[in-house]
Every structure is written in structure tokens, then in C-alpha cells.
CSV table of N, CA, C and O in Angstrom, one decimal:
chain,number,residue,atom,x,y,z
A,1,UNK,N,-15.7,64.6,-36.9
A,1,UNK,CA,-17.1,64.8,-36.4
A,1,UNK,C,-17.5,63.7,-35.6
A,1,UNK,O,-17.2,62.5,-35.9
A,2,UNK,N,-18.3,63.9,-34.6
A,2,UNK,CA,-18.9,62.9,-33.8
A,2,UNK,C,-20.4,62.9,-34.1
A,2,UNK,O,-21.0,63.9,-34.3
A,3,UNK,N,-21.0,61.7,-34.1
A,3,UNK,CA,-22.4,61.6,-34.3
A,3,UNK,C,-23.1,61.4,-33.0
A,3,UNK,O,-22.6,60.6,-32.1
A,4,UNK,N,-24.2,62.0,-32.8
A,4,UNK,CA,-24.9,62.0,-31.5
A,4,UNK,C,-26.3,61.6,-31.7
A,4,UNK,O,-27.0,62.0,-32.6
A,5,UNK,N,-26.8,60.8,-30.7
A,5,UNK,CA,-28.2,60.4,-30.8
A,5,UNK,C,-28.8,60.4,-29.3
A,5,UNK,O,-28.3,59.7,-28.4
A,6,UNK,N,-29.8,61.2,-29.2
A,6,UNK,CA,-30.5,61.3,-27.9
A,6,UNK,C,-31.6,60.3,-27.7
A,6,UNK,O,-32.2,59.8,-28.7
A,7,UNK,N,-31.8,60.0,-26.4
A,7,UNK,CA,-33.0,59.1,-26.1
A,7,UNK,C,-33.4,59.4,-24.7
A,7,UNK,O,-32.7,60.1,-23.9
A,8,UNK,N,-34.6,58.9,-24.3
A,8,UNK,CA,-35.1,59.1,-23.0
A,8,UNK,C,-36.2,60.1,-22.8
A,8,UNK,O,-36.7,60.3,-21.7
A,9,UNK,N,-36.5,60.8,-23.8
A,9,UNK,CA,-37.6,61.8,-23.7
A,9,UNK,C,-38.9,61.1,-23.6
A,9,UNK,O,-39.0,59.9,-23.7
A,10,UNK,N,-39.9,61.9,-23.3
A,10,UNK,CA,-41.3,61.4,-23.2
A,10,UNK,C,-42.2,62.3,-22.4
A,10,UNK,O,-41.9,63.5,-22.3
A,11,UNK,N,-43.3,61.8,-22.0
A,11,UNK,CA,-44.3,62.6,-21.3
A,11,UNK,C,-44.3,62.3,-19.8
A,11,UNK,O,-44.2,61.1,-19.4
A,12,UNK,N,-44.2,63.3,-19.0
A,12,UNK,CA,-44.1,63.1,-17.6
A,12,UNK,C,-45.0,64.2,-16.9
A,12,UNK,O,-45.2,65.3,-17.4
A,13,UNK,N,-45.5,63.9,-15.7
A,13,UNK,CA,-46.3,64.9,-15.0
A,13,UNK,C,-45.4,65.8,-14.3
A,13,UNK,O,-44.2,65.5,-13.9
A,14,UNK,N,-45.9,67.0,-14.0
A,14,UNK,CA,-45.1,68.0,-13.3
A,14,UNK,C,-44.7,67.4,-11.9
A,14,UNK,O,-45.4,66.7,-11.3
A,15,UNK,N,-43.4,67.7,-11.6
A,15,UNK,CA,-42.8,67.1,-10.4
A,15,UNK,C,-42.1,65.8,-10.6
A,15,UNK,O,-41.4,65.4,-9.7
A,16,UNK,N,-42.3,65.3,-11.8
A,16,UNK,CA,-41.6,64.0,-12.1
A,16,UNK,C,-40.2,64.2,-12.6
A,16,UNK,O,-39.7,65.3,-12.6
A,17,UNK,N,-39.6,63.0,-13.0
A,17,UNK,CA,-38.2,63.0,-13.4
A,17,UNK,C,-38.1,62.3,-14.7
A,17,UNK,O,-38.9,61.4,-15.0
A,18,UNK,N,-37.1,62.6,-15.4
A,18,UNK,CA,-36.7,61.9,-16.7
A,18,UNK,C,-35.1,62.0,-16.7
A,18,UNK,O,-34.5,62.9,-16.2
A,19,UNK,N,-34.6,60.9,-17.4
A,19,UNK,CA,-33.2,60.9,-17.6
A,19,UNK,C,-32.9,60.8,-19.1
A,19,UNK,O,-33.3,59.8,-19.7
A,20,UNK,N,-32.3,61.8,-19.7
A,20,UNK,CA,-31.9,61.8,-21.1
A,20,UNK,C,-30.5,61.2,-21.2
A,20,UNK,O,-29.7,61.4,-20.4
A,21,UNK,N,-30.4,60.5,-22.3
A,21,UNK,CA,-29.1,59.9,-22.7
A,21,UNK,C,-28.7,60.4,-24.1
A,21,UNK,O,-29.6,60.6,-24.9
A,22,UNK,N,-27.4,60.5,-24.3
A,22,UNK,CA,-26.9,60.9,-25.6
A,22,UNK,C,-25.7,60.0,-25.9
A,22,UNK,O,-24.7,60.1,-25.2
A,23,UNK,N,-25.9,59.1,-26.9
A,23,UNK,CA,-24.8,58.2,-27.3
A,23,UNK,C,-24.0,58.8,-28.4
A,23,UNK,O,-24.6,59.3,-29.4
A,24,UNK,N,-22.7,58.8,-28.3
A,24,UNK,CA,-21.8,59.3,-29.3
A,24,UNK,C,-21.1,58.3,-30.0
A,24,UNK,O,-20.7,57.3,-29.4
A,25,UNK,N,-20.8,58.5,-31.3
A,25,UNK,CA,-20.0,57.6,-32.1
A,25,UNK,C,-19.2,58.4,-33.0
A,25,UNK,O,-19.4,59.5,-33.3
A,26,UNK,N,-18.1,57.7,-33.5
A,26,UNK,CA,-17.2,58.4,-34.5
A,26,UNK,C,-15.9,58.7,-33.8
A,26,UNK,O,-15.2,57.8,-33.4
A,27,UNK,N,-15.6,60.0,-33.6
A,27,UNK,CA,-14.3,60.4,-33.1
A,27,UNK,C,-14.3,60.1,-31.6
A,27,UNK,O,-15.2,59.7,-31.0
A,28,UNK,N,-13.1,60.3,-31.0
A,28,UNK,CA,-12.9,60.0,-29.5
A,28,UNK,C,-13.8,60.8,-28.7
A,28,UNK,O,-13.6,62.0,-28.6
A,29,UNK,N,-14.7,60.2,-28.0
A,29,UNK,CA,-15.7,60.9,-27.1
A,29,UNK,C,-15.0,61.8,-26.1
A,29,UNK,O,-15.5,62.9,-25.8
A,30,UNK,N,-14.0,61.3,-25.5
A,30,UNK,CA,-13.3,62.1,-24.4
A,30,UNK,C,-12.6,63.3,-24.9
A,30,UNK,O,-12.1,64.1,-24.1
A,31,UNK,N,-12.6,63.5,-26.2
A,31,UNK,CA,-12.0,64.7,-26.8
A,31,UNK,C,-13.0,65.9,-26.9
A,31,UNK,O,-12.6,67.0,-27.3
A,32,UNK,N,-14.2,65.6,-26.4
A,32,UNK,CA,-15.3,66.6,-26.6
A,32,UNK,C,-15.8,67.0,-25.2
A,32,UNK,O,-16.2,66.2,-24.4
A,33,UNK,N,-16.0,68.3,-25.0
A,33,UNK,CA,-16.9,68.8,-24.0
A,33,UNK,C,-18.3,68.6,-24.5
A,33,UNK,O,-18.5,68.7,-25.7
A,34,UNK,N,-19.2,68.4,-23.6
A,34,UNK,CA,-20.6,68.0,-24.1
A,34,UNK,C,-21.6,69.0,-23.4
A,34,UNK,O,-21.4,69.5,-22.3
A,35,UNK,N,-22.7,69.2,-24.1
A,35,UNK,CA,-23.7,70.0,-23.6
A,35,UNK,C,-25.1,69.6,-23.9
A,35,UNK,O,-25.3,68.7,-24.8
A,36,UNK,N,-26.1,70.2,-23.2
A,36,UNK,CA,-27.5,70.0,-23.6
A,36,UNK,C,-28.1,71.4,-23.8
A,36,UNK,O,-27.8,72.3,-23.0
A,37,UNK,N,-28.9,71.4,-24.8
A,37,UNK,CA,-29.7,72.6,-25.1
A,37,UNK,C,-31.2,72.2,-25.2
A,37,UNK,O,-31.5,71.0,-25.3
A,38,UNK,N,-32.1,73.2,-25.2
A,38,UNK,CA,-33.5,72.9,-25.5
A,38,UNK,C,-34.1,74.0,-26.2
A,38,UNK,O,-33.7,75.1,-26.2
A,39,UNK,N,-35.2,73.6,-26.9
A,39,UNK,CA,-35.9,74.6,-27.7
A,39,UNK,C,-37.4,74.3,-27.6
A,39,UNK,O,-37.9,73.2,-28.0
A,40,UNK,N,-38.1,75.3,-27.0
A,40,UNK,CA,-39.6,75.2,-26.9
A,40,UNK,C,-40.2,75.8,-28.1
A,40,UNK,O,-39.6,76.6,-28.8
A,41,UNK,N,-41.5,75.4,-28.4
A,41,UNK,CA,-42.2,75.9,-29.6
A,41,UNK,C,-42.2,77.5,-29.5
A,41,UNK,O,-42.6,78.1,-28.5
A,42,UNK,N,-41.8,78.1,-30.6
A,42,UNK,CA,-41.9,79.5,-30.7
A,42,UNK,C,-40.8,80.3,-30.0
A,42,UNK,O,-40.8,81.5,-29.9
A,43,UNK,N,-39.8,79.5,-29.4
A,43,UNK,CA,-38.8,80.1,-28.7
A,43,UNK,C,-37.4,79.8,-29.2
A,43,UNK,O,-37.3,78.8,-30.0
A,44,UNK,N,-36.4,80.6,-28.9
A,44,UNK,CA,-35.1,80.3,-29.3
A,44,UNK,C,-34.5,79.1,-28.5
A,44,UNK,O,-34.9,78.9,-27.4
A,45,UNK,N,-33.5,78.5,-29.1
A,45,UNK,CA,-32.8,77.4,-28.4
A,45,UNK,C,-32.0,78.0,-27.3
A,45,UNK,O,-31.4,79.1,-27.4
A,46,UNK,N,-32.1,77.3,-26.1
A,46,UNK,CA,-31.4,77.9,-24.9
A,46,UNK,C,-30.5,76.8,-24.3
A,46,UNK,O,-30.7,75.6,-24.4
A,47,UNK,N,-29.4,77.3,-23.7
A,47,UNK,CA,-28.5,76.5,-23.0
A,47,UNK,C,-29.1,75.8,-21.8
A,47,UNK,O,-29.8,76.5,-21.0
A,48,UNK,N,-28.8,74.6,-21.5
A,48,UNK,CA,-29.3,73.9,-20.4
A,48,UNK,C,-28.1,73.5,-19.4
A,48,UNK,O,-28.1,73.9,-18.3
A,49,UNK,N,-27.1,72.8,-19.9
A,49,UNK,CA,-26.0,72.4,-19.1
A,49,UNK,C,-24.9,71.9,-20.0
A,49,UNK,O,-25.1,71.6,-21.1
A,50,UNK,N,-23.7,71.9,-19.4
A,50,UNK,CA,-22.5,71.5,-20.1
A,50,UNK,C,-21.5,70.8,-19.1
A,50,UNK,O,-21.6,71.1,-17.9
A,51,UNK,N,-20.6,70.1,-19.7
A,51,UNK,CA,-19.7,69.3,-18.9
A,51,UNK,C,-18.3,69.2,-19.6
A,51,UNK,O,-18.3,69.1,-20.8
A,52,UNK,N,-17.2,69.3,-18.9
A,52,UNK,CA,-15.9,69.2,-19.4
A,52,UNK,C,-15.6,67.8,-20.0
A,52,UNK,O,-16.3,66.9,-19.7
A,53,UNK,N,-14.5,67.7,-20.6
A,53,UNK,CA,-14.1,66.4,-21.2
A,53,UNK,C,-14.0,65.3,-20.2
A,53,UNK,O,-14.4,64.2,-20.5
A,54,UNK,N,-13.5,65.6,-19.1
A,54,UNK,CA,-13.3,64.6,-18.0
A,54,UNK,C,-14.5,64.4,-17.1
A,54,UNK,O,-14.7,63.4,-16.4
A,55,UNK,N,-15.4,65.4,-17.2
A,55,UNK,CA,-16.6,65.4,-16.3
A,55,UNK,C,-16.4,66.1,-15.0
A,55,UNK,O,-17.3,66.1,-14.1
A,56,UNK,N,-15.2,66.7,-14.8
A,56,UNK,CA,-14.9,67.3,-13.5
A,56,UNK,C,-15.6,68.6,-13.2
A,56,UNK,O,-15.7,69.0,-12.1
A,57,UNK,N,-16.0,69.3,-14.3
A,57,UNK,CA,-16.6,70.6,-14.1
A,57,UNK,C,-17.9,70.6,-14.9
A,57,UNK,O,-17.9,70.2,-16.0
A,58,UNK,N,-18.9,71.2,-14.3
A,58,UNK,CA,-20.2,71.4,-15.0
A,58,UNK,C,-20.7,72.8,-14.9
A,58,UNK,O,-20.3,73.6,-14.0
A,59,UNK,N,-21.6,73.2,-15.8
A,59,UNK,CA,-22.2,74.5,-15.8
A,59,UNK,C,-23.7,74.3,-16.1
A,59,UNK,O,-24.1,73.4,-16.9
A,60,UNK,N,-24.5,75.1,-15.5
A,60,UNK,CA,-26.0,75.0,-15.7
A,60,UNK,C,-26.6,76.4,-15.9
A,60,UNK,O,-26.1,77.4,-15.4
A,61,UNK,N,-27.7,76.4,-16.7
A,61,UNK,CA,-28.5,77.6,-16.8
A,61,UNK,C,-29.1,77.8,-15.4
A,61,UNK,O,-29.4,76.9,-14.7
A,62,UNK,N,-29.3,79.1,-15.0
A,62,UNK,CA,-29.8,79.4,-13.7
A,62,UNK,C,-31.1,78.7,-13.4
A,62,UNK,O,-31.3,78.2,-12.2
A,63,UNK,N,-32.0,78.6,-14.3
A,63,UNK,CA,-33.3,78.0,-14.1
A,63,UNK,C,-33.3,76.5,-13.9
A,63,UNK,O,-34.2,75.8,-13.4
A,64,UNK,N,-32.1,75.8,-14.2
A,64,UNK,CA,-32.0,74.4,-14.1
A,64,UNK,C,-31.1,74.0,-12.9
A,64,UNK,O,-31.1,72.8,-12.5
A,65,UNK,N,-30.4,74.9,-12.3
A,65,UNK,CA,-29.6,74.6,-11.1
A,65,UNK,C,-30.4,74.0,-10.0
A,65,UNK,O,-31.5,74.5,-9.6
A,66,UNK,N,-29.9,72.9,-9.5
A,66,UNK,CA,-30.6,72.3,-8.4
A,66,UNK,C,-31.6,71.2,-8.8
A,66,UNK,O,-32.1,70.4,-8.0
A,67,UNK,N,-32.0,71.3,-10.1
A,67,UNK,CA,-33.0,70.3,-10.6
A,67,UNK,C,-32.4,69.4,-11.6
A,67,UNK,O,-32.8,68.2,-11.7
A,68,UNK,N,-31.5,69.9,-12.4
A,68,UNK,CA,-30.9,69.1,-13.5
A,68,UNK,C,-29.5,68.7,-13.1
A,68,UNK,O,-28.8,69.5,-12.5
A,69,UNK,N,-29.0,67.6,-13.6
A,69,UNK,CA,-27.7,67.1,-13.4
A,69,UNK,C,-27.1,66.5,-14.7
A,69,UNK,O,-27.7,65.6,-15.2
A,70,UNK,N,-26.0,67.1,-15.1
A,70,UNK,CA,-25.4,66.5,-16.3
A,70,UNK,C,-24.2,65.7,-15.9
A,70,UNK,O,-23.5,66.0,-14.9
A,71,UNK,N,-24.0,64.5,-16.5
A,71,UNK,CA,-22.9,63.7,-16.2
A,71,UNK,C,-22.5,62.9,-17.5
A,71,UNK,O,-23.2,63.0,-18.5
A,72,UNK,N,-21.3,62.3,-17.4
A,72,UNK,CA,-20.9,61.6,-18.6
A,72,UNK,C,-20.1,60.3,-18.2
A,72,UNK,O,-19.6,60.2,-17.1
A,73,UNK,N,-20.2,59.3,-19.1
A,73,UNK,CA,-19.4,58.1,-18.9
A,73,UNK,C,-18.6,57.9,-20.2
A,73,UNK,O,-19.1,57.5,-21.2
A,74,UNK,N,-17.3,58.2,-20.1
A,74,UNK,CA,-16.5,58.2,-21.3
A,74,UNK,C,-16.2,56.8,-21.7
A,74,UNK,O,-16.0,56.5,-22.9
A,75,UNK,N,-16.3,55.8,-20.8
A,75,UNK,CA,-16.2,54.4,-21.2
A,75,UNK,C,-17.4,53.9,-22.1
A,75,UNK,O,-17.2,53.0,-22.9
A,76,UNK,N,-18.5,54.6,-21.9
A,76,UNK,CA,-19.7,54.2,-22.7
A,76,UNK,C,-20.0,55.2,-23.8
A,76,UNK,O,-21.1,55.1,-24.4
A,77,UNK,N,-19.2,56.2,-23.9
A,77,UNK,CA,-19.4,57.3,-24.9
A,77,UNK,C,-20.8,57.9,-24.8
A,77,UNK,O,-21.5,58.1,-25.8
A,78,UNK,N,-21.2,58.2,-23.6
A,78,UNK,CA,-22.5,58.7,-23.3
A,78,UNK,C,-22.5,59.8,-22.3
A,78,UNK,O,-21.8,59.8,-21.4
A,79,UNK,N,-23.4,60.8,-22.6
A,79,UNK,CA,-23.6,61.9,-21.7
A,79,UNK,C,-25.1,61.8,-21.3
A,79,UNK,O,-25.9,61.4,-22.1
A,80,UNK,N,-25.3,62.2,-20.0
A,80,UNK,CA,-26.7,62.1,-19.5
A,80,UNK,C,-27.2,63.4,-19.0
A,80,UNK,O,-26.4,64.3,-18.6
A,81,UNK,N,-28.5,63.6,-18.9
A,81,UNK,CA,-29.1,64.7,-18.3
A,81,UNK,C,-30.2,64.2,-17.4
A,81,UNK,O,-31.3,63.7,-17.9
A,82,UNK,N,-30.0,64.2,-16.1
A,82,UNK,CA,-31.0,63.8,-15.1
A,82,UNK,C,-31.8,65.1,-14.8
A,82,UNK,O,-31.3,66.1,-14.3
A,83,UNK,N,-33.1,64.9,-15.0
A,83,UNK,CA,-34.0,66.1,-14.8
A,83,UNK,C,-35.0,65.7,-13.7
A,83,UNK,O,-35.8,64.8,-13.9
A,84,UNK,N,-35.0,66.5,-12.6
A,84,UNK,CA,-35.9,66.2,-11.5
A,84,UNK,C,-36.8,67.5,-11.3
A,84,UNK,O,-36.6,68.5,-11.8
A,85,UNK,N,-37.9,67.3,-10.6
A,85,UNK,CA,-38.8,68.4,-10.3
A,85,UNK,C,-39.2,69.1,-11.5
A,85,UNK,O,-39.2,70.3,-11.6
A,86,UNK,N,-39.6,68.3,-12.5
A,86,UNK,CA,-39.9,68.9,-13.8
A,86,UNK,C,-41.2,69.8,-13.8
A,86,UNK,O,-42.1,69.5,-13.0
A,87,UNK,N,-41.1,70.9,-14.6
A,87,UNK,CA,-42.2,71.8,-14.6
A,87,UNK,C,-42.8,71.9,-16.1
A,87,UNK,O,-42.1,71.6,-17.0
A,88,UNK,N,-44.0,72.3,-16.2
A,88,UNK,CA,-44.5,72.4,-17.6
A,88,UNK,C,-43.7,73.3,-18.5
A,88,UNK,O,-43.6,73.0,-19.7
A,89,UNK,N,-43.0,74.3,-18.0
A,89,UNK,CA,-42.2,75.2,-18.8
A,89,UNK,C,-40.9,74.5,-19.2
A,89,UNK,O,-40.1,75.1,-20.0
A,90,UNK,N,-40.6,73.3,-18.7
A,90,UNK,CA,-39.5,72.5,-19.2
A,90,UNK,C,-39.8,71.8,-20.5
A,90,UNK,O,-38.9,71.1,-21.1
A,91,UNK,N,-41.0,71.8,-20.9
A,91,UNK,CA,-41.4,71.2,-22.2
A,91,UNK,C,-40.7,71.8,-23.3
A,91,UNK,O,-40.7,73.0,-23.5
A,92,UNK,N,-40.0,70.9,-24.1
A,92,UNK,CA,-39.2,71.4,-25.2
A,92,UNK,C,-38.5,70.1,-25.9
A,92,UNK,O,-38.6,69.0,-25.4
A,93,UNK,N,-37.9,70.4,-27.0
A,93,UNK,CA,-37.0,69.4,-27.6
A,93,UNK,C,-35.7,69.6,-27.0
A,93,UNK,O,-35.1,70.7,-27.1
A,94,UNK,N,-35.1,68.6,-26.5
A,94,UNK,CA,-33.8,68.6,-25.9
A,94,UNK,C,-32.7,68.1,-26.9
A,94,UNK,O,-32.9,67.0,-27.4
A,95,UNK,N,-31.6,68.9,-27.0
A,95,UNK,CA,-30.6,68.5,-28.0
A,95,UNK,C,-29.3,68.3,-27.2
A,95,UNK,O,-28.9,69.1,-26.3
A,96,UNK,N,-28.6,67.3,-27.6
A,96,UNK,CA,-27.2,67.0,-27.2
A,96,UNK,C,-26.2,67.6,-28.2
A,96,UNK,O,-26.5,67.6,-29.4
A,97,UNK,N,-25.1,68.2,-27.7
A,97,UNK,CA,-24.2,68.8,-28.5
A,97,UNK,C,-22.7,68.5,-28.0
A,97,UNK,O,-22.5,68.3,-26.8
A,98,UNK,N,-21.8,68.5,-29.0
A,98,UNK,CA,-20.4,68.2,-28.7
A,98,UNK,C,-19.5,69.3,-29.2
A,98,UNK,O,-19.7,69.9,-30.3
A,99,UNK,N,-18.5,69.7,-28.4
A,99,UNK,CA,-17.5,70.7,-28.7
A,99,UNK,C,-16.1,70.1,-28.6
A,99,UNK,O,-15.7,69.8,-27.5
A,100,UNK,N,-15.5,69.9,-29.7
A,100,UNK,CA,-14.1,69.4,-29.7
A,100,UNK,C,-13.2,70.4,-29.1
A,100,UNK,O,-13.2,71.6,-29.4
A,101,UNK,N,-12.3,70.0,-28.2
A,101,UNK,CA,-11.4,70.9,-27.5
A,101,UNK,C,-10.1,70.2,-27.1
A,101,UNK,O,-10.2,69.0,-26.7
A,102,UNK,N,-9.0,70.9,-27.0
A,102,UNK,CA,-7.8,70.4,-26.4
A,102,UNK,C,-7.7,70.6,-24.9
A,102,UNK,O,-6.9,70.0,-24.2
A,103,UNK,N,-8.6,71.4,-24.4
A,103,UNK,CA,-8.5,71.9,-23.0
A,103,UNK,C,-9.5,71.0,-22.1
A,103,UNK,O,-10.7,70.9,-22.4
A,104,UNK,N,-8.9,70.5,-21.0
A,104,UNK,CA,-9.7,69.7,-20.1
A,104,UNK,C,-10.7,70.4,-19.3
A,104,UNK,O,-11.6,69.9,-18.8
A,105,UNK,N,-10.4,71.7,-19.1
A,105,UNK,CA,-11.3,72.5,-18.2
A,105,UNK,C,-12.2,73.4,-19.0
A,105,UNK,O,-12.8,74.4,-18.4
A,106,UNK,N,-12.4,73.2,-20.2
A,106,UNK,CA,-13.2,74.0,-21.1
A,106,UNK,C,-14.7,73.6,-21.0
A,106,UNK,O,-15.0,72.4,-21.2
A,107,UNK,N,-15.5,74.6,-20.7
A,107,UNK,CA,-17.0,74.3,-20.5
A,107,UNK,C,-17.7,75.3,-21.5
A,107,UNK,O,-18.0,76.4,-21.1
A,108,UNK,N,-18.0,74.9,-22.6
A,108,UNK,CA,-18.8,75.7,-23.6
A,108,UNK,C,-20.2,75.9,-23.1
A,108,UNK,O,-20.8,74.9,-22.6
A,109,UNK,N,-20.8,77.1,-23.3
A,109,UNK,CA,-22.1,77.3,-22.9
A,109,UNK,C,-23.0,78.0,-24.0
A,109,UNK,O,-24.2,78.3,-23.8
A,110,UNK,N,-22.4,78.3,-25.2
A,110,UNK,CA,-23.2,78.9,-26.2
A,110,UNK,C,-23.2,78.1,-27.4
A,110,UNK,O,-22.3,77.3,-27.7
A,111,UNK,N,-24.3,78.2,-28.2
A,111,UNK,CA,-24.5,77.3,-29.4
A,111,UNK,C,-23.3,77.3,-30.4
A,111,UNK,O,-22.9,76.2,-30.8
A,112,UNK,N,-22.7,78.5,-30.7
A,112,UNK,CA,-21.7,78.5,-31.7
A,112,UNK,C,-20.4,77.7,-31.3
A,112,UNK,O,-19.6,77.3,-32.1
A,113,UNK,N,-20.3,77.4,-30.0
A,113,UNK,CA,-19.1,76.7,-29.5
A,113,UNK,C,-19.2,75.2,-29.8
A,113,UNK,O,-18.2,74.5,-29.7
A,114,UNK,N,-20.4,74.7,-30.1
A,114,UNK,CA,-20.6,73.3,-30.4
A,114,UNK,C,-20.7,73.0,-31.9
A,114,UNK,O,-21.4,73.6,-32.6
A,115,UNK,N,-19.9,72.0,-32.3
A,115,UNK,CA,-19.8,71.7,-33.7
A,115,UNK,C,-20.7,70.5,-34.2
A,115,UNK,O,-20.9,70.4,-35.3
A,116,UNK,N,-21.1,69.7,-33.2
A,116,UNK,CA,-21.9,68.6,-33.6
A,116,UNK,C,-23.2,68.6,-32.7
A,116,UNK,O,-23.1,68.9,-31.5
A,117,UNK,N,-24.3,68.2,-33.4
A,117,UNK,CA,-25.6,68.2,-32.7
A,117,UNK,C,-26.4,66.9,-33.0
A,117,UNK,O,-26.3,66.4,-34.1
A,118,UNK,N,-27.2,66.5,-32.0
A,118,UNK,CA,-28.1,65.4,-32.2
A,118,UNK,C,-29.4,65.9,-32.8
A,118,UNK,O,-29.6,67.1,-33.1
A,119,UNK,N,-30.3,64.9,-33.1
A,119,UNK,CA,-31.6,65.2,-33.7
A,119,UNK,C,-32.6,65.7,-32.7
A,119,UNK,O,-33.6,66.3,-33.1
A,120,UNK,N,-32.3,65.5,-31.4
A,120,UNK,CA,-33.2,66.0,-30.4
A,120,UNK,C,-34.2,64.9,-29.9
A,120,UNK,O,-34.5,64.0,-30.6
A,121,UNK,N,-34.7,65.1,-28.7
A,121,UNK,CA,-35.7,64.2,-28.1
A,121,UNK,C,-36.7,65.1,-27.4
A,121,UNK,O,-36.4,66.0,-26.7
A,122,UNK,N,-38.0,64.8,-27.6
A,122,UNK,CA,-39.1,65.6,-27.1
A,122,UNK,C,-39.3,65.3,-25.6
A,122,UNK,O,-39.4,64.1,-25.2
A,123,UNK,N,-39.4,66.3,-24.8
A,123,UNK,CA,-39.8,66.2,-23.4
A,123,UNK,C,-41.1,67.0,-23.2
A,123,UNK,O,-41.1,68.2,-23.5
A,124,UNK,N,-42.1,66.4,-22.7
A,124,UNK,CA,-43.4,67.1,-22.5
A,124,UNK,C,-43.8,66.9,-21.0
A,124,UNK,O,-43.8,65.7,-20.5
A,125,UNK,N,-44.0,68.0,-20.3
A,125,UNK,CA,-44.3,68.0,-18.9
A,125,UNK,C,-45.8,68.5,-18.8
A,125,UNK,O,-46.0,69.6,-19.1
A,126,UNK,N,-46.6,67.6,-18.3
A,126,UNK,CA,-48.0,68.0,-18.1
A,126,UNK,C,-48.3,68.6,-16.7
A,126,UNK,O,-47.7,68.1,-15.8
A,127,UNK,N,-49.2,69.5,-16.7
A,127,UNK,CA,-49.5,70.1,-15.4
A,127,UNK,C,-50.6,69.3,-14.6
A,127,UNK,O,-51.2,68.4,-15.1
């Protein structure tokens, strides 16, 4: 199991930017595909973005394409989510997740594929 801790959330005005970080500890970070999910009050958790073990391939939810960028630094055991052009509807708790895999080109996009989760970080976008 890998332990995950998110940081970088906060309050931002619409149109602004935030960069979330997720630091991993425990098992070998590069053995995990990584993802970000979010959950708004009263709504189900939804997929945001994911990245392969090496960082060579990424996937995004349609509503995040062009605004959000996922990246990782395996030397620092950290995955990032750069969020630009934020909207009030982006307000949610953002969760980092890890999926152990042997495959370098595997990009998980559903919650059951991820075995480890962080505690979440709150992002609030004001109008």
C-alpha cells in the first residue's frame, strides 16, 4: 500500500488557478498509475484525471480537458494537478488515488481501479 497526502487546496476566485500536489510514501511510487477525483456536496465522486506510471499518457474528464493538467515527478514521489480557468462548479474535495499496475501504459479512470486514496483537499471557487 502507498500512503497519499494532498495539499494545495484553498479558496480562489472564478477564472483563477490552483496547483494541487499529492505526496506518496511507502511502496515504489513509479509502480503506480495515479489519478485525481473530486466530490462536491451532495454529488457522487467523479473522475478528474489520470496518468500512467511513467507520465507518458494522461486522461481527463471531458469537462476538465483544456483547463486541468495532471503531471508527476517520480523522483519526488509526487503527482500534481494544475487547475486553470476555475469555475464555481469546480468546487469540491479533490482526492488523489493510486493504482498499482505492472503495465506502463495503463490509465485507470474509475474508482474501483484505485486501491489507495488520500484524505482529500478542499477547493472552493467563488463567483
